[in-house]
Coordinates of N, CA and C in Angstrom, one line a residue:
Chain L
E16 N 0.9 -1.2 0.0 CA 0.0 0.0 0.0 C 0.9 1.2 0.0
A17 N 0.7 2.1 -0.9 CA 1.4 3.3 -1.0 C 1.1 4.2 0.2
G18 N 2.1 4.9 0.7 CA 1.8 5.8 1.8 C 1.4 7.2 1.3
V19 N 1.4 8.1 2.2 CA 1.1 9.5 1.9 C 2.3 10.1 1.1
T20 N 2.0 10.7 0.0 CA 3.1 11.2 -0.8 C 3.0 12.7 -0.9
Q21 N 4.1 13.4 -0.7 CA 4.1 14.9 -0.8 C 5.1 15.3 -1.9
S22 N 4.7 16.4 -2.5 CA 5.6 17.0 -3.5 C 5.5 18.5 -3.5
P23 N 6.6 19.2 -3.8 CA 7.9 18.7 -4.0 C 8.6 18.3 -2.7
T24 N 9.7 17.7 -2.7 CA 10.5 17.4 -1.5 C 11.0 18.7 -0.9
H25 N 11.6 19.5 -1.8 CA 12.2 20.8 -1.3 C 11.6 21.9 -2.2
L26 N 11.5 23.1 -1.6 CA 11.0 24.2 -2.4 C 11.7 25.4 -1.8
I27 N 12.3 26.2 -2.7 CA 13.0 27.4 -2.4 C 12.3 28.6 -3.0
K28 N 11.9 29.5 -2.2 CA 11.2 30.7 -2.6 C 11.8 32.0 -2.0
T29 N 11.5 33.1 -2.5 CA 11.9 34.4 -1.9 C 10.7 35.1 -1.3
R30 N 11.0 36.0 -0.4 CA 9.9 36.7 0.3 C 8.9 37.3 -0.7
G31 N 7.7 37.2 -0.4 CA 6.6 37.8 -1.2 C 6.0 36.9 -2.3
Q32 N 6.8 35.8 -2.6 CA 6.3 34.9 -3.6 C 5.2 34.0 -3.0
Q33 N 4.6 33.1 -3.8 CA 3.6 32.2 -3.4 C 4.1 30.8 -3.6
A34 N 3.7 29.9 -2.7 CA 4.1 28.5 -2.7 C 2.9 27.6 -2.8
T35 N 3.0 26.5 -3.5 CA 2.0 25.5 -3.6 C 2.6 24.1 -3.2
L36 N 2.1 23.5 -2.2 CA 2.5 22.2 -1.8 C 1.4 21.2 -2.0
R37 N 1.8 20.0 -2.4 CA 0.8 19.0 -2.8 C 0.9 17.7 -1.9
C38 N -0.3 17.0 -1.8 CA -0.3 15.9 -0.9 C -1.3 14.9 -1.5
S39 N -0.9 13.6 -1.6 CA -1.8 12.5 -2.0 C -1.9 11.6 -0.8
P40 N -3.1 11.4 -0.4 CA -3.4 10.5 0.8 C -3.3 9.1 0.5
I41 N -3.3 8.2 1.5 CA -3.3 6.8 1.3 C -4.7 6.5 0.6
S42 N -4.7 5.5 -0.3 CA -5.9 5.1 -0.9 C -7.0 4.7 0.1
G43 N -8.2 5.3 -0.1 CA -9.2 5.0 0.8 C -9.4 6.0 2.0
H44 N -8.4 6.8 2.2 CA -8.4 7.9 3.2 C -9.1 9.1 2.6
T45 N -10.0 9.7 3.4 CA -10.8 10.8 3.0 C -10.4 12.1 3.7
S46 N -9.7 12.0 4.8 CA -9.3 13.1 5.6 C -7.8 13.4 5.3
V47 N -7.5 14.7 5.2 CA -6.1 15.2 5.0 C -5.9 16.3 6.0
Y48 N -4.7 16.3 6.6 CA -4.3 17.3 7.6 C -3.0 17.9 7.1
W49 N -2.8 19.2 7.4 CA -1.6 19.9 7.2 C -1.0 20.4 8.5
Y50 N 0.3 20.2 8.6 CA 1.0 20.7 9.8 C 2.3 21.5 9.4
Q51 N 2.6 22.5 10.2 CA 3.9 23.2 10.0 C 4.8 22.8 11.1
Q52 N 6.0 22.4 10.8 CA 7.0 22.1 11.8 C 8.3 23.0 11.5
A53 N 8.2 24.1 12.2 CA 9.4 25.0 12.2 C 10.4 24.6 13.2
L54 N 11.6 24.9 13.0 CA 12.7 24.5 13.9 C 12.4 24.9 15.3
G55 N 12.4 23.9 16.2 CA 12.2 24.2 17.6 C 10.8 24.5 18.1
L56 N 9.8 24.4 17.2 CA 8.4 24.7 17.5 C 7.5 23.6 17.5
G57 N 8.0 22.4 17.3 CA 7.0 21.2 17.3 C 6.1 21.3 16.1
L58 N 5.0 20.5 16.2 CA 4.0 20.4 15.1 C 2.9 21.4 15.4
Q59 N 2.7 22.3 14.4 CA 1.6 23.3 14.5 C 0.5 22.9 13.5
F60 N -0.7 22.7 14.0 CA -1.8 22.3 13.1 C -2.2 23.5 12.2
L61 N -2.3 23.2 10.9 CA -2.7 24.2 10.0 C -4.1 24.0 9.5
L62 N -4.4 22.9 8.9 CA -5.7 22.7 8.2 C -6.1 21.2 8.2
W63 N -7.4 21.0 8.2 CA -8.0 19.7 8.2 C -9.1 19.7 7.1
Y64 N -9.0 18.8 6.1 CA -10.0 18.6 5.1 C -10.6 17.2 5.2
D65 N -11.9 17.1 5.0 CA -12.5 15.8 4.9 C -13.7 15.9 3.9
E66 N -13.7 15.0 3.0 CA -14.7 14.9 1.9 C -14.8 16.3 1.2
G67 N -13.7 16.9 1.0 CA -13.7 18.1 0.2 C -14.0 19.4 1.0
E68 N -14.3 19.2 2.2 CA -14.7 20.4 3.0 C -13.6 20.7 4.1
E69 N -13.4 22.0 4.4 CA -12.5 22.4 5.5 C -13.2 22.1 6.8
R70 N -12.6 21.3 7.6 CA -13.3 20.9 8.9 C -12.8 21.8 10.1
N71 N -11.5 22.2 10.0 CA -10.9 23.0 11.1 C -9.7 23.7 10.6
R72 N -9.3 24.7 11.2 CA -8.2 25.5 10.8 C -7.4 25.9 12.1
G73 N -6.1 25.9 12.0 CA -5.3 26.3 13.1 C -5.1 27.8 13.2
N74 N -4.3 28.3 14.1 CA -4.1 29.7 14.3 C -3.1 30.2 13.4
F75 N -3.4 30.3 12.1 CA -2.5 30.8 11.1 C -3.3 31.9 10.3
P76 N -2.5 32.9 9.7 CA -3.2 33.9 8.9 C -3.8 33.4 7.7
P77 N -4.7 34.2 7.1 CA -5.5 33.8 5.9 C -4.6 33.5 4.7
R78 N -3.4 34.0 4.7 CA -2.5 33.7 3.5 C -2.1 32.2 3.4
F79 N -2.4 31.5 4.5 CA -2.3 30.0 4.4 C -3.7 29.5 4.0
S80 N -3.8 28.8 2.9 CA -5.1 28.3 2.5 C -4.8 27.0 1.8
G81 N -5.9 26.3 1.5 CA -5.8 25.0 0.8 C -7.1 24.6 0.3
R82 N -7.1 23.4 -0.3 CA -8.3 22.8 -0.8 C -8.1 21.3 -0.9
Q83 N -9.2 20.6 -1.0 CA -9.1 19.1 -1.2 C -9.9 18.8 -2.5
F84 N -9.3 18.0 -3.3 CA -9.9 17.7 -4.6 C -10.8 16.5 -4.5
P85 N -11.7 16.2 -5.5 CA -12.6 15.1 -5.5 C -11.9 13.7 -5.3
N86 N -10.6 13.6 -5.7 CA -9.9 12.4 -5.5 C -9.2 12.3 -4.1
Y87 N -9.5 13.3 -3.3 CA -9.1 13.5 -1.9 C -7.6 14.0 -1.7
S88 N -6.9 14.2 -2.8 CA -5.6 14.8 -2.7 C -5.8 16.3 -2.3
S89 N -4.8 16.9 -1.9 CA -4.9 18.2 -1.3 C -3.7 19.1 -1.7
E90 N -4.0 20.4 -1.6 CA -3.0 21.4 -1.9 C -3.0 22.4 -0.8
L91 N -1.8 22.8 -0.4 CA -1.6 23.9 0.5 C -1.0 25.1 -0.2
N92 N -1.6 26.2 -0.1 CA -1.1 27.4 -0.7 C -0.7 28.4 0.4
V93 N 0.5 29.0 0.2 CA 1.0 30.0 1.1 C 1.3 31.2 0.2
N94 N 0.6 32.3 0.5 CA 0.8 33.6 -0.3 C 1.7 34.5 0.5
A95 N 2.2 35.5 -0.2 CA 3.1 36.5 0.4 C 4.0 35.9 1.4
L96 N 4.9 35.0 0.9 CA 5.8 34.3 1.8 C 6.7 35.2 2.6
E97 N 6.8 34.8 3.9 CA 7.7 35.5 4.8 C 8.8 34.6 5.3
L98 N 9.9 35.2 5.8 CA 11.0 34.4 6.2 C 10.6 33.3 7.2
E99 N 9.7 33.7 8.1 CA 9.3 32.8 9.2 C 8.5 31.6 8.7
D100 N 8.1 31.6 7.4 CA 7.4 30.5 6.8 C 8.3 29.3 6.5
S101 N 9.6 29.5 6.6 CA 10.5 28.4 6.4 C 10.3 27.3 7.4
A102 N 10.0 26.1 6.9 CA 9.7 25.0 7.8 C 9.5 23.8 7.0
L103 N 9.3 22.7 7.7 CA 8.9 21.4 7.1 C 7.4 21.4 7.2
Y104 N 6.7 21.2 6.0 CA 5.3 21.1 6.0 C 4.9 19.6 5.8
L105 N 4.2 19.1 6.8 CA 3.8 17.7 6.8 C 2.3 17.6 6.5
C106 N 2.0 16.6 5.7 CA 0.7 16.2 5.4 C 0.4 14.8 6.0
A107 N -0.8 14.6 6.5 CA -1.2 13.4 7.0 C -2.6 13.0 6.5
S108 N -2.9 11.7 6.5 CA -4.2 11.3 6.1 C -4.8 10.3 7.1
S109 N -6.1 10.2 7.1 CA -6.7 9.2 7.9 C -8.0 8.7 7.3
E110 N -8.6 7.7 7.8 CA -9.8 7.1 7.2 C -11.0 7.9 7.7
G111 N -11.1 9.1 7.2 CA -12.3 10.0 7.5 C -12.3 10.3 9.0
Q112 N -13.5 10.5 9.5 CA -13.7 10.9 10.9 C -14.0 9.8 11.9
G113 N -13.6 8.6 11.5 CA -13.8 7.5 12.4 C -13.0 7.7 13.7
D114 N -13.7 7.4 14.8 CA -13.1 7.6 16.1 C -11.8 6.7 16.3
G115 N -10.8 7.4 16.8 CA -9.5 6.7 17.1 C -8.7 6.3 15.9
Q116 N -9.0 6.9 14.7 CA -8.2 6.5 13.5 C -6.9 7.2 13.6
P117 N -5.8 6.5 13.5 CA -4.5 7.2 13.5 C -4.3 8.0 12.2
Q118 N -3.4 9.1 12.3 CA -3.0 9.8 11.1 C -1.7 9.2 10.6
H119 N -1.6 9.2 9.3 CA -0.5 8.6 8.7 C 0.2 9.8 7.9
F120 N 1.5 9.9 8.1 CA 2.2 11.1 7.6 C 3.1 10.8 6.4
G121 N 3.2 11.8 5.6 CA 4.2 11.8 4.5 C 5.5 12.3 5.0
D122 N 6.5 12.4 4.2 CA 7.8 12.8 4.6 C 8.0 14.3 4.5
G123 N 7.0 15.0 4.1 CA 7.1 16.5 4.1 C 7.7 17.2 2.9
T124 N 7.4 18.5 2.9 CA 8.0 19.4 1.9 C 8.8 20.4 2.7
R125 N 10.1 20.5 2.4 CA 10.9 21.5 3.1 C 10.8 22.8 2.3
L126 N 10.2 23.8 2.9 CA 10.1 25.1 2.3 C 11.1 26.1 2.9
S127 N 11.9 26.6 2.0 CA 13.0 27.5 2.5 C 12.7 28.9 1.8
I128 N 12.6 29.9 2.6 CA 12.4 31.3 2.1 C 13.7 32.1 2.2
L129 N 14.1 32.6 1.1 CA 15.4 33.4 1.1 C 15.1 34.9 1.1
Chain K
A29 N -10.7 22.2 24.5 CA -9.7 21.5 23.6 C -8.8 20.7 24.5
Q30 N -8.2 19.7 23.9 CA -7.3 18.9 24.6 C -5.9 19.6 24.6
S31 N -5.1 19.1 25.6 CA -3.7 19.5 25.5 C -2.8 18.4 26.0
V32 N -1.6 18.3 25.5 CA -0.7 17.2 25.7 C 0.6 17.8 26.3
T33 N 1.1 17.3 27.3 CA 2.4 17.7 27.9 C 3.4 16.6 27.9
Q34 N 4.5 16.9 27.2 CA 5.6 15.9 27.3 C 6.7 16.5 28.1
L35 N 7.0 15.9 29.3 CA 8.0 16.4 30.2 C 9.4 16.0 29.7
G36 N 10.2 17.0 29.6 CA 11.6 16.7 29.1 C 11.7 16.8 27.6
S37 N 12.2 17.9 27.1 CA 12.3 18.1 25.7 C 13.5 17.3 25.1
H38 N 14.4 16.9 26.0 CA 15.6 16.1 25.7 C 15.8 15.1 26.7
V39 N 16.0 13.8 26.3 CA 16.3 12.7 27.2 C 17.5 12.0 26.6
S40 N 18.4 11.7 27.5 CA 19.6 10.9 27.1 C 19.7 9.6 27.9
V41 N 19.9 8.5 27.2 CA 20.0 7.2 27.9 C 21.2 6.5 27.3
S42 N 21.8 5.6 28.1 CA 22.9 4.8 27.6 C 22.3 3.6 26.8
E43 N 23.0 3.1 25.8 CA 22.6 1.9 25.1 C 22.4 0.8 26.0
G44 N 21.2 0.1 25.9 CA 20.9 -1.0 26.8 C 20.1 -0.6 28.0
A45 N 20.0 0.7 28.3 CA 19.2 1.2 29.4 C 17.8 1.3 29.1
L46 N 17.0 1.5 30.2 CA 15.5 1.7 30.0 C 15.3 3.1 29.4
V47 N 14.3 3.1 28.5 CA 13.8 4.3 27.9 C 12.5 4.7 28.5
L48 N 12.3 5.9 29.1 CA 11.0 6.3 29.6 C 10.8 7.7 29.1
L49 N 9.8 7.9 28.3 CA 9.4 9.2 27.8 C 8.0 9.5 28.3
R50 N 7.8 10.7 28.9 CA 6.6 11.0 29.6 C 5.6 11.8 28.8
C51 N 4.3 11.4 29.0 CA 3.2 12.1 28.3 C 2.0 12.2 29.2
N52 N 1.5 13.4 29.4 CA 0.3 13.6 30.2 C -0.7 14.4 29.3
Y53 N -2.0 14.1 29.5 CA -3.0 14.7 28.7 C -4.0 15.4 29.6
S54 N -4.8 16.3 29.1 CA -5.8 16.9 29.9 C -7.2 16.5 29.3
S55 N -7.8 15.7 30.1 CA -9.2 15.3 29.7 C -9.8 14.5 30.8
S56 N -11.1 14.8 31.0 CA -11.8 14.0 32.0 C -12.4 12.8 31.4
V57 N -12.4 12.7 30.1 CA -12.9 11.6 29.4 C -11.8 10.9 28.7
P58 N -11.6 9.6 28.9 CA -10.5 8.9 28.2 C -10.5 9.1 26.7
P59 N -9.5 9.7 26.2 CA -9.4 10.0 24.7 C -8.7 8.8 24.0
Y60 N -8.4 9.1 22.8 CA -7.5 8.2 22.0 C -6.1 8.7 22.1
L61 N -5.1 7.9 22.3 CA -3.8 8.3 22.5 C -2.8 7.6 21.6
F62 N -1.8 8.4 21.2 CA -0.9 7.8 20.2 C 0.5 8.3 20.5
W63 N 1.5 7.5 20.1 CA 2.9 7.9 20.1 C 3.4 7.7 18.7
Y64 N 4.2 8.8 18.3 CA 4.8 8.8 17.0 C 6.3 9.0 17.1
V65 N 7.1 8.5 16.2 CA 8.5 8.7 16.1 C 8.9 9.4 14.8
Q66 N 9.8 10.3 14.9 CA 10.2 11.1 13.7 C 11.8 11.0 13.6
Y67 N 12.3 10.4 12.6 CA 13.7 10.3 12.3 C 14.0 11.6 11.4
P68 N 15.3 12.0 11.5 CA 15.7 13.2 10.7 C 15.3 13.2 9.3
N69 N 14.7 14.3 8.9 CA 14.3 14.5 7.5 C 13.2 13.6 7.0
Q70 N 12.4 13.1 8.0 CA 11.3 12.2 7.6 C 10.0 12.7 8.3
G71 N 8.9 12.1 7.9 CA 7.6 12.4 8.5 C 7.5 11.6 9.8
L72 N 6.3 11.6 10.4 CA 6.1 10.9 11.7 C 5.6 9.5 11.4
Q73 N 6.1 8.6 12.1 CA 5.7 7.2 12.0 C 5.0 6.7 13.3
L74 N 3.8 6.1 13.1 CA 3.1 5.6 14.2 C 3.8 4.5 15.0
L75 N 4.0 4.7 16.3 CA 4.6 3.7 17.1 C 3.5 2.8 17.7
L76 N 2.5 3.4 18.3 CA 1.5 2.6 18.9 C 0.3 3.6 19.2
K77 N -0.9 2.9 19.5 CA -2.1 3.7 19.8 C -2.9 3.0 20.9
Y78 N -3.6 3.8 21.7 CA -4.5 3.4 22.7 C -5.9 3.8 22.3
T79 N -6.8 2.8 22.2 CA -8.1 3.1 21.9 C -9.1 2.3 22.8
S80 N -8.8 2.2 24.0 CA -9.6 1.7 25.2 C -9.7 0.2 25.2
A81 N -9.0 -0.5 24.4 CA -9.1 -2.0 24.5 C -8.3 -2.5 25.6
A82 N -7.1 -2.1 25.8 CA -6.2 -2.6 26.9 C -5.3 -1.5 27.4
T83 N -5.1 -1.4 28.6 CA -4.3 -0.3 29.2 C -2.8 -0.3 28.8
L84 N -2.3 -1.5 28.6 CA -0.9 -1.7 28.2 C -0.9 -2.0 26.7
V85 N -0.3 -1.1 26.0 CA -0.3 -1.2 24.5 C 1.1 -1.5 24.0
K86 N 1.2 -2.5 23.2 CA 2.5 -2.8 22.6 C 2.6 -2.2 21.2
G87 N 3.8 -1.7 20.9 CA 3.9 -1.1 19.5 C 5.1 -1.7 18.8
I88 N 5.5 -1.0 17.8 CA 6.7 -1.5 17.0 C 8.0 -1.2 17.7
N89 N 9.0 -1.9 17.2 CA 10.4 -1.7 17.7 C 10.6 -1.9 19.2
G90 N 9.7 -2.7 19.8 CA 9.9 -3.0 21.2 C 9.4 -2.0 22.2
F91 N 8.7 -1.0 21.7 CA 8.1 0.1 22.6 C 6.7 -0.4 23.1
E92 N 6.4 0.1 24.3 CA 5.1 -0.1 24.8 C 4.7 1.2 25.6
A93 N 3.4 1.3 25.9 CA 2.9 2.4 26.7 C 1.8 2.0 27.5
E94 N 1.7 2.6 28.7 CA 0.6 2.2 29.6 C -0.3 3.4 29.9
F95 N -1.6 3.2 29.6 CA -2.6 4.2 29.9 C -3.0 4.2 31.3
K96 N -2.8 5.3 32.1 CA -3.2 5.4 33.5 C -4.2 6.5 33.6
K97 N -5.5 6.2 33.7 CA -6.6 7.2 33.7 C -6.4 8.1 35.0
S98 N -6.1 7.5 36.1 CA -6.0 8.2 37.4 C -4.9 9.3 37.3
E99 N -3.9 9.0 36.5 CA -2.8 10.0 36.4 C -2.8 10.8 35.1
T100 N -3.8 10.5 34.3 CA -4.0 11.1 32.9 C -2.6 11.0 32.2
S101 N -2.0 9.8 32.2 CA -0.7 9.7 31.6 C -0.7 8.6 30.6
F102 N 0.3 8.6 29.7 CA 0.5 7.6 28.7 C 1.9 7.6 28.4
H103 N 2.8 7.1 29.3 CA 4.2 7.2 29.2 C 4.7 6.0 28.2
L104 N 5.7 6.3 27.5 CA 6.3 5.4 26.5 C 7.6 4.8 27.1
T105 N 7.7 3.5 27.0 CA 8.9 2.8 27.6 C 9.4 1.8 26.6
K106 N 10.7 1.5 26.8 CA 11.4 0.4 26.1 C 12.4 -0.1 27.0
P107 N 12.5 -1.4 27.3 CA 13.4 -2.0 28.3 C 14.8 -1.7 28.0
S108 N 15.2 -1.8 26.7 CA 16.7 -1.7 26.4 C 16.8 -0.8 25.2
A109 N 17.5 0.4 25.4 CA 17.6 1.3 24.3 C 18.7 0.8 23.3
H110 N 18.4 1.1 22.0 CA 19.3 0.8 20.9 C 19.7 2.1 20.2
M111 N 20.8 2.1 19.6 CA 21.3 3.3 18.9 C 20.3 3.8 17.9
S112 N 19.6 2.9 17.3 CA 18.6 3.2 16.3 C 17.4 3.9 16.8
D113 N 17.2 3.9 18.1 CA 16.1 4.6 18.8 C 16.2 6.1 18.8
A114 N 17.4 6.6 18.6 CA 17.6 8.0 18.6 C 16.8 8.7 17.6
A115 N 15.9 9.6 18.1 CA 14.9 10.2 17.2 C 14.1 11.2 18.1
E116 N 13.1 11.8 17.4 CA 12.2 12.7 18.1 C 10.9 11.9 18.3
Y117 N 10.3 12.0 19.5 CA 9.1 11.3 19.8 C 8.0 12.2 20.2
F118 N 6.8 12.0 19.6 CA 5.7 12.9 19.8 C 4.5 12.0 20.4
C119 N 3.9 12.6 21.4 CA 2.7 12.0 22.0 C 1.5 12.8 21.4
A120 N 0.4 12.2 21.1 CA -0.7 12.9 20.5 C -2.0 12.3 21.1
V121 N -3.0 13.2 21.2 CA -4.4 12.8 21.7 C -5.4 13.2 20.7
S122 N -6.4 12.4 20.5 CA -7.6 12.9 19.7 C -8.8 12.7 20.6
E123 N -9.8 13.6 20.3 CA -11.0 13.6 21.1 C -11.9 12.4 20.9
E124 N -12.9 12.3 21.7 CA -13.7 11.1 21.6 C -14.4 10.9 20.3
T125 N -14.8 12.1 19.7 CA -15.4 12.0 18.4 C -14.6 12.9 17.4
G126 N -14.7 12.5 16.2 CA -13.9 13.3 15.2 C -12.5 12.9 15.2
N127 N -11.6 13.5 14.5 CA -10.2 13.1 14.4 C -9.2 14.2 14.5
Q128 N -9.6 15.3 15.2 CA -8.6 16.4 15.5 C -7.6 15.9 16.4
F129 N -6.3 16.0 16.0 CA -5.2 15.6 16.8 C -4.6 16.8 17.6
Y130 N -4.1 16.5 18.8 CA -3.3 17.5 19.5 C -2.0 16.9 19.9
F131 N -0.9 17.5 19.4 CA 0.4 16.9 19.6 C 1.1 17.6 20.8
G132 N 2.0 16.8 21.5 CA 2.9 17.4 22.4 C 4.0 18.0 21.7
T133 N 4.9 18.7 22.4 CA 6.0 19.4 21.8 C 7.2 18.6 21.4
G134 N 7.1 17.3 21.8 CA 8.1 16.4 21.3 C 9.3 16.2 22.3
T135 N 9.8 15.0 22.3 CA 11.0 14.7 23.2 C 12.1 14.1 22.3
S136 N 13.3 14.7 22.3 CA 14.4 14.2 21.5 C 15.1 13.2 22.3
L137 N 15.2 12.0 21.8 CA 15.9 10.9 22.5 C 17.3 10.8 22.0
T138 N 18.3 10.8 22.8 CA 19.7 10.6 22.5 C 20.1 9.3 23.1
V139 N 20.8 8.4 22.4 CA 21.3 7.1 22.9 C 22.8 7.2 22.9
I140 N 23.3 7.0 24.1 CA 24.8 7.1 24.2 C 25.4 5.7 24.2
P141 N 26.4 5.6 23.3 CA 27.0 4.2 23.2 C 27.9 3.9 24.4

């Protein structure tokens, strides 16, 4: 079974640019989660999508946005990039909103802002 | 909302020694609990999960965790540390319904040869 896949592996941008990160969940999983892991700050919850709808959002500004497509893959968009957006962005998927379902993670996209 | 506390951001143990990583959660209702491991430049890998079946949960790589409701704890242990156990460990809790996860801040485990 293929795991969660994220692309690209690395992304280098400059301040003010826009970045698009992509995630393909495990087959059969309908929920996708996005996390930001900046150095020394642990995992910060960004967004949760299920069945194409945004279910919850973390404490991030509106320039962080995303969507989930009919095939359950997802995209995270970050506009007006700032230096502090440099981080590892992790995507996870789970089998919908079933109680106690673990989240399965991809290896992340390393976003570097110059 | 739930919260998770991992005591000790850095833990060092000698190879062959007991590993004990602490996790406490805030909830009056037994939630679902998870431990994940993250190796450098990788995503998080599920070690084990507690979903109310048994209080002692066995996971991969020889790790286990015990759910103690009275102490609201879910500490991770391994009898004998191996060099390959050096990594970042995260405790997580999800609520009784839905699948919103709340992660602890992580514990970095160093294994000394």
